[in-house]
PDB file of C-alpha atoms in Angstrom:
ATOM      1  CA  MET A   6     117.706  87.230  33.387  1.00  0.00           C
ATOM      2  CA  GLY A   7     118.910  84.829  30.715  1.00  0.00           C
ATOM      3  CA  LEU A   8     116.977  82.627  28.315  1.00  0.00           C
ATOM      4  CA  LEU A   9     117.482  79.570  30.538  1.00  0.00           C
ATOM      5  CA  ASP A  10     115.947  81.421  33.507  1.00  0.00           C
ATOM      6  CA  LEU A  11     112.925  82.407  31.366  1.00  0.00           C
ATOM      7  CA  ILE A  12     112.416  78.816  30.233  1.00  0.00           C
ATOM      8  CA  ARG A  13     112.611  77.569  33.831  1.00  0.00           C
ATOM      9  CA  LYS A  14     110.030  80.138  34.949  1.00  0.00           C
ATOM     10  CA  MET A  15     107.701  79.151  32.093  1.00  0.00           C
ATOM     11  CA  LYS A  16     108.042  75.474  33.013  1.00  0.00           C
ATOM     12  CA  GLN A  17     107.196  76.250  36.639  1.00  0.00           C
ATOM     13  CA  LYS A  18     104.077  78.197  35.606  1.00  0.00           C
ATOM     14  CA  ASN A  19     102.863  75.284  33.481  1.00  0.00           C
ATOM     15  CA  LYS A  20     103.506  72.718  36.182  1.00  0.00           C
ATOM     16  CA  LYS A  21     100.352  71.048  37.461  1.00  0.00           C
ATOM     17  CA  GLU A  22     100.087  71.442  41.205  1.00  0.00           C
ATOM     18  CA  LEU A  23      97.603  70.120  43.786  1.00  0.00           C
ATOM     19  CA  ARG A  24      97.095  70.803  47.477  1.00  0.00           C
ATOM     20  CA  ILE A  25      96.342  67.514  49.203  1.00  0.00           C
ATOM     21  CA  LEU A  26      95.146  67.030  52.748  1.00  0.00           C
ATOM     22  CA  LEU A  27      96.158  63.640  54.191  1.00  0.00           C
ATOM     23  CA  LEU A  28      93.943  62.700  57.136  1.00  0.00           C
ATOM     24  CA  GLY A  29      92.868  59.640  59.118  1.00  0.00           C
ATOM     25  CA  LEU A  30      92.946  58.284  62.633  1.00  0.00           C
ATOM     26  CA  ASP A  31      96.246  57.879  64.439  1.00  0.00           C
ATOM     27  CA  ASN A  32      98.213  54.770  63.440  1.00  0.00           C
ATOM     28  CA  ALA A  33      96.425  54.474  60.070  1.00  0.00           C
ATOM     29  CA  GLY A  34      99.713  54.875  58.184  1.00  0.00           C
ATOM     30  CA  LYS A  35      99.428  58.432  56.811  1.00  0.00           C
ATOM     31  CA  THR A  36     103.068  59.382  57.300  1.00  0.00           C
ATOM     32  CA  THR A  37     104.294  56.034  55.987  1.00  0.00           C
ATOM     33  CA  ILE A  38     102.198  56.542  52.850  1.00  0.00           C
ATOM     34  CA  LEU A  39     103.616  60.046  52.429  1.00  0.00           C
ATOM     35  CA  LYS A  40     107.189  58.829  52.879  1.00  0.00           C
ATOM     36  CA  SER A  41     106.570  55.961  50.442  1.00  0.00           C
ATOM     37  CA  LEU A  42     105.216  58.385  47.837  1.00  0.00           C
ATOM     38  CA  ALA A  43     108.312  60.542  48.339  1.00  0.00           C
ATOM     39  CA  SER A  44     110.589  57.464  48.034  1.00  0.00           C
ATOM     40  CA  GLU A  45     111.948  58.069  51.521  1.00  0.00           C
ATOM     41  CA  ASP A  46     113.060  55.574  54.151  1.00  0.00           C
ATOM     42  CA  ILE A  47     110.035  54.227  56.042  1.00  0.00           C
ATOM     43  CA  SER A  48     111.907  52.148  58.614  1.00  0.00           C
ATOM     44  CA  HIS A  49     111.693  54.784  61.375  1.00  0.00           C
ATOM     45  CA  VAL A  50     108.290  56.465  61.232  1.00  0.00           C
ATOM     46  CA  THR A  51     107.012  57.991  64.461  1.00  0.00           C
ATOM     47  CA  PRO A  52     103.524  59.307  65.252  1.00  0.00           C
ATOM     48  CA  THR A  53     102.950  62.762  63.814  1.00  0.00           C
ATOM     49  CA  GLN A  54     102.718  65.400  66.515  1.00  0.00           C
ATOM     50  CA  GLY A  55     101.219  68.286  64.592  1.00  0.00           C
ATOM     51  CA  PHE A  56     101.808  68.059  60.844  1.00  0.00           C
ATOM     52  CA  ASN A  57     104.232  67.272  58.029  1.00  0.00           C
ATOM     53  CA  ILE A  58     104.308  69.118  54.713  1.00  0.00           C
ATOM     54  CA  LYS A  59     105.959  67.517  51.745  1.00  0.00           C
ATOM     55  CA  SER A  60     105.990  68.241  48.025  1.00  0.00           C
ATOM     56  CA  VAL A  61     105.966  65.049  46.001  1.00  0.00           C
ATOM     57  CA  GLN A  62     106.241  64.711  42.231  1.00  0.00           C
ATOM     58  CA  SER A  63     103.873  61.986  41.037  1.00  0.00           C
ATOM     59  CA  GLN A  64     102.913  61.223  37.454  1.00  0.00           C
ATOM     60  CA  GLY A  65     103.611  64.746  36.230  1.00  0.00           C
ATOM     61  CA  ILE A  66     101.803  66.500  39.063  1.00  0.00           C
ATOM     62  CA  LEU A  67     103.384  68.331  41.980  1.00  0.00           C
ATOM     63  CA  LEU A  68     101.521  67.261  45.112  1.00  0.00           C
ATOM     64  CA  ASN A  69     101.788  69.561  48.102  1.00  0.00           C
ATOM     65  CA  VAL A  70     100.741  67.145  50.826  1.00  0.00           C
ATOM     66  CA  TRP A  71      99.708  68.223  54.318  1.00  0.00           C
ATOM     67  CA  ASP A  72      99.916  65.209  56.647  1.00  0.00           C
ATOM     68  CA  ILE A  73      98.091  66.115  59.866  1.00  0.00           C
ATOM     69  CA  GLY A  74      98.308  63.964  63.006  1.00  0.00           C
ATOM     70  CA  GLY A  75      95.270  61.794  63.724  1.00  0.00           C
ATOM     71  CA  GLN A  76      95.269  61.666  67.516  1.00  0.00           C
ATOM     72  CA  LYS A  77      91.900  62.579  69.022  1.00  0.00           C
ATOM     73  CA  THR A  78      93.377  65.704  70.637  1.00  0.00           C
ATOM     74  CA  ILE A  79      94.671  66.976  67.271  1.00  0.00           C
ATOM     75  CA  ARG A  80      91.573  66.291  65.113  1.00  0.00           C
ATOM     76  CA  SER A  81      89.814  69.496  66.183  1.00  0.00           C
ATOM     77  CA  TYR A  82      92.648  71.420  64.480  1.00  0.00           C
ATOM     78  CA  TRP A  83      92.124  69.686  61.124  1.00  0.00           C
ATOM     79  CA  ARG A  84      89.682  72.401  60.020  1.00  0.00           C
ATOM     80  CA  ASN A  85      92.526  74.931  60.036  1.00  0.00           C
ATOM     81  CA  TYR A  86      93.913  73.158  56.951  1.00  0.00           C
ATOM     82  CA  PHE A  87      90.725  72.742  54.844  1.00  0.00           C
ATOM     83  CA  GLU A  88      91.077  75.958  52.807  1.00  0.00           C
ATOM     84  CA  ASN A  89      92.032  75.458  49.133  1.00  0.00           C
ATOM     85  CA  THR A  90      92.219  71.667  49.399  1.00  0.00           C
ATOM     86  CA  ASP A  91      92.115  70.056  45.955  1.00  0.00           C
ATOM     87  CA  VAL A  92      91.976  66.443  47.171  1.00  0.00           C
ATOM     88  CA  LEU A  93      91.297  64.821  50.520  1.00  0.00           C
ATOM     89  CA  ILE A  94      93.154  61.565  51.051  1.00  0.00           C
ATOM     90  CA  TYR A  95      91.636  59.698  53.974  1.00  0.00           C
ATOM     91  CA  VAL A  96      93.610  56.741  55.317  1.00  0.00           C
ATOM     92  CA  ILE A  97      92.078  53.877  57.238  1.00  0.00           C
ATOM     93  CA  ASP A  98      93.862  51.023  58.970  1.00  0.00           C
ATOM     94  CA  SER A  99      91.956  48.189  57.295  1.00  0.00           C
ATOM     95  CA  ALA A 100      93.266  45.705  59.875  1.00  0.00           C
ATOM     96  CA  ASP A 101      91.873  47.592  62.892  1.00  0.00           C
ATOM     97  CA  ARG A 102      88.197  46.584  62.798  1.00  0.00           C
ATOM     98  CA  ALA A 103      87.662  47.915  66.321  1.00  0.00           C
ATOM     99  CA  ARG A 104      88.103  51.464  64.963  1.00  0.00           C
ATOM    100  CA  PHE A 105      86.048  51.209  61.753  1.00  0.00           C
ATOM    101  CA  GLU A 106      83.061  52.937  63.343  1.00  0.00           C
ATOM    102  CA  GLU A 107      85.196  55.779  64.732  1.00  0.00           C
ATOM    103  CA  SER A 108      86.989  56.169  61.405  1.00  0.00           C
ATOM    104  CA  GLY A 109      83.699  56.152  59.483  1.00  0.00           C
ATOM    105  CA  MET A 110      82.202  58.800  61.776  1.00  0.00           C
ATOM    106  CA  GLN A 111      85.316  60.958  61.365  1.00  0.00           C
ATOM    107  CA  LEU A 112      85.150  60.662  57.573  1.00  0.00           C
ATOM    108  CA  ALA A 113      81.436  61.527  57.591  1.00  0.00           C
ATOM    109  CA  GLU A 114      82.173  64.665  59.635  1.00  0.00           C
ATOM    110  CA  LEU A 115      84.886  65.687  57.165  1.00  0.00           C
ATOM    111  CA  LEU A 116      82.532  65.252  54.209  1.00  0.00           C
ATOM    112  CA  GLU A 117      80.057  67.643  55.851  1.00  0.00           C
ATOM    113  CA  GLU A 118      82.623  70.419  56.342  1.00  0.00           C
ATOM    114  CA  GLU A 119      81.708  73.509  54.342  1.00  0.00           C
ATOM    115  CA  LYS A 120      85.257  74.141  53.073  1.00  0.00           C
ATOM    116  CA  LEU A 121      85.503  70.546  51.822  1.00  0.00           C
ATOM    117  CA  ILE A 122      82.145  70.410  50.005  1.00  0.00           C
ATOM    118  CA  GLY A 123      82.660  68.757  46.640  1.00  0.00           C
ATOM    119  CA  THR A 124      86.334  68.008  47.342  1.00  0.00           C
ATOM    120  CA  PRO A 125      87.246  64.647  45.787  1.00  0.00           C
ATOM    121  CA  VAL A 126      88.189  61.922  48.262  1.00  0.00           C
ATOM    122  CA  LEU A 127      90.672  59.124  47.841  1.00  0.00           C
ATOM    123  CA  ILE A 128      90.345  56.573  50.622  1.00  0.00           C
ATOM    124  CA  PHE A 129      93.490  54.520  51.105  1.00  0.00           C
ATOM    125  CA  ALA A 130      92.560  51.218  52.791  1.00  0.00           C
ATOM    126  CA  ASN A 131      96.030  50.697  54.224  1.00  0.00           C
ATOM    127  CA  LYS A 132      97.728  47.662  55.758  1.00  0.00           C
ATOM    128  CA  GLN A 133      96.424  45.216  53.167  1.00  0.00           C
ATOM    129  CA  ASP A 134      99.668  43.302  53.683  1.00  0.00           C
ATOM    130  CA  LEU A 135      98.279  42.042  57.016  1.00  0.00           C
ATOM    131  CA  LEU A 136      96.376  38.735  56.904  1.00  0.00           C
ATOM    132  CA  HIS A 137      93.368  40.011  58.853  1.00  0.00           C
ATOM    133  CA  ALA A 138      92.886  43.208  56.806  1.00  0.00           C
ATOM    134  CA  ALA A 139      89.324  43.937  55.715  1.00  0.00           C
ATOM    135  CA  LYS A 140      88.483  43.772  52.024  1.00  0.00           C
ATOM    136  CA  SER A 141      86.921  46.641  50.093  1.00  0.00           C
ATOM    137  CA  SER A 142      83.325  45.393  50.382  1.00  0.00           C
ATOM    138  CA  GLU A 143      83.569  45.269  54.190  1.00  0.00           C
ATOM    139  CA  LEU A 144      85.137  48.725  54.295  1.00  0.00           C
ATOM    140  CA  MET A 145      82.579  50.216  51.920  1.00  0.00           C
ATOM    141  CA  GLU A 146      79.785  48.977  54.169  1.00  0.00           C
ATOM    142  CA  GLY A 147      81.541  49.843  57.447  1.00  0.00           C
ATOM    143  CA  LEU A 148      82.358  53.388  56.297  1.00  0.00           C
ATOM    144  CA  ASN A 149      79.015  53.818  54.496  1.00  0.00           C
ATOM    145  CA  LEU A 150      80.860  54.892  51.352  1.00  0.00           C
ATOM    146  CA  ASN A 151      77.934  54.228  49.016  1.00  0.00           C
ATOM    147  CA  SER A 152      76.179  57.223  50.591  1.00  0.00           C
ATOM    148  CA  ILE A 153      78.773  59.621  49.105  1.00  0.00           C
ATOM    149  CA  LYS A 154      76.941  61.248  46.204  1.00  0.00           C
ATOM    150  CA  ASP A 155      78.245  64.840  46.141  1.00  0.00           C
ATOM    151  CA  ARG A 156      81.825  64.282  44.977  1.00  0.00           C
ATOM    152  CA  ALA A 157      84.213  61.989  43.166  1.00  0.00           C
ATOM    153  CA  TRP A 158      85.613  59.306  45.449  1.00  0.00           C
ATOM    154  CA  GLN A 159      87.620  56.119  45.261  1.00  0.00           C
ATOM    155  CA  ILE A 160      88.618  53.448  47.737  1.00  0.00           C
ATOM    156  CA  GLN A 161      92.080  52.081  47.020  1.00  0.00           C
ATOM    157  CA  MET A 162      93.453  49.032  48.768  1.00  0.00           C
ATOM    158  CA  CYS A 163      97.117  49.572  49.610  1.00  0.00           C
ATOM    159  CA  SER A 164     100.114  48.772  51.742  1.00  0.00           C
ATOM    160  CA  ALA A 165     102.284  51.718  52.717  1.00  0.00           C
ATOM    161  CA  ILE A 166     105.068  49.289  53.660  1.00  0.00           C
ATOM    162  CA  SER A 167     105.289  47.552  50.258  1.00  0.00           C
ATOM    163  CA  GLY A 168     103.978  50.510  48.260  1.00  0.00           C
ATOM    164  CA  GLU A 169     101.372  48.302  46.606  1.00  0.00           C
ATOM    165  CA  GLY A 170      98.289  50.265  45.512  1.00  0.00           C
ATOM    166  CA  LEU A 171      99.777  53.721  46.112  1.00  0.00           C
ATOM    167  CA  SER A 172     100.515  54.417  42.454  1.00  0.00           C
ATOM    168  CA  ASN A 173      96.958  53.324  41.567  1.00  0.00           C
ATOM    169  CA  GLY A 174      95.638  55.957  43.977  1.00  0.00           C
ATOM    170  CA  MET A 175      97.873  58.611  42.455  1.00  0.00           C
ATOM    171  CA  GLU A 176      96.692  57.571  38.995  1.00  0.00           C
ATOM    172  CA  TRP A 177      93.066  58.032  40.127  1.00  0.00           C
ATOM    173  CA  ILE A 178      93.947  61.544  41.313  1.00  0.00           C
ATOM    174  CA  ARG A 179      95.678  62.343  38.023  1.00  0.00           C
ATOM    175  CA  LYS A 180      92.699  61.135  35.959  1.00  0.00           C
ATOM    176  CA  ASN A 181      89.904  62.603  38.082  1.00  0.00           C
ATOM    177  CA  ILE A 182      91.156  65.900  39.435  1.00  0.00           C
ATOM    178  CA  LYS A 183      91.290  69.024  37.323  1.00  0.00           C
ATOM    179  CA  THR A 184      94.570  70.920  37.706  1.00  0.00           C
TER     180      THR A 184
END
């Protein structure tokens, strides 16, 4: 092993790394957000059947992101991925008011999971590029976010299509999560 190999190994050991669980109802935009963060083409995103795993470098942190499908039939399997989660990113379609209650109930269930106790939560209020998207105050009330007292959390307005707001969410993770 040469000096260059030793330096590379040392760099890898010092690299900050987080395990992120990306959840939300189907059609919330989870995969589009993940592809946007990875600077990949978002023009042909299909519903996730199962899960996607992607490592994304963001602001000096290696994010190992587990994007799990949000269809009702898949949600019962989410708990298989809770172990060792550093950050939960929950995505809501802020233009789909008809599903706010369902999304809020799903988030509340996640926050009660034993393996996620104390896990910081970043809530991406996606699809802000749509004219009828709900604003943060409406989402905070609809999802009962002010009741979250046992962990760090942030709601971040965003658009997975334009990328607006995504870097702000990653900055919140960088500032608030110990690596």
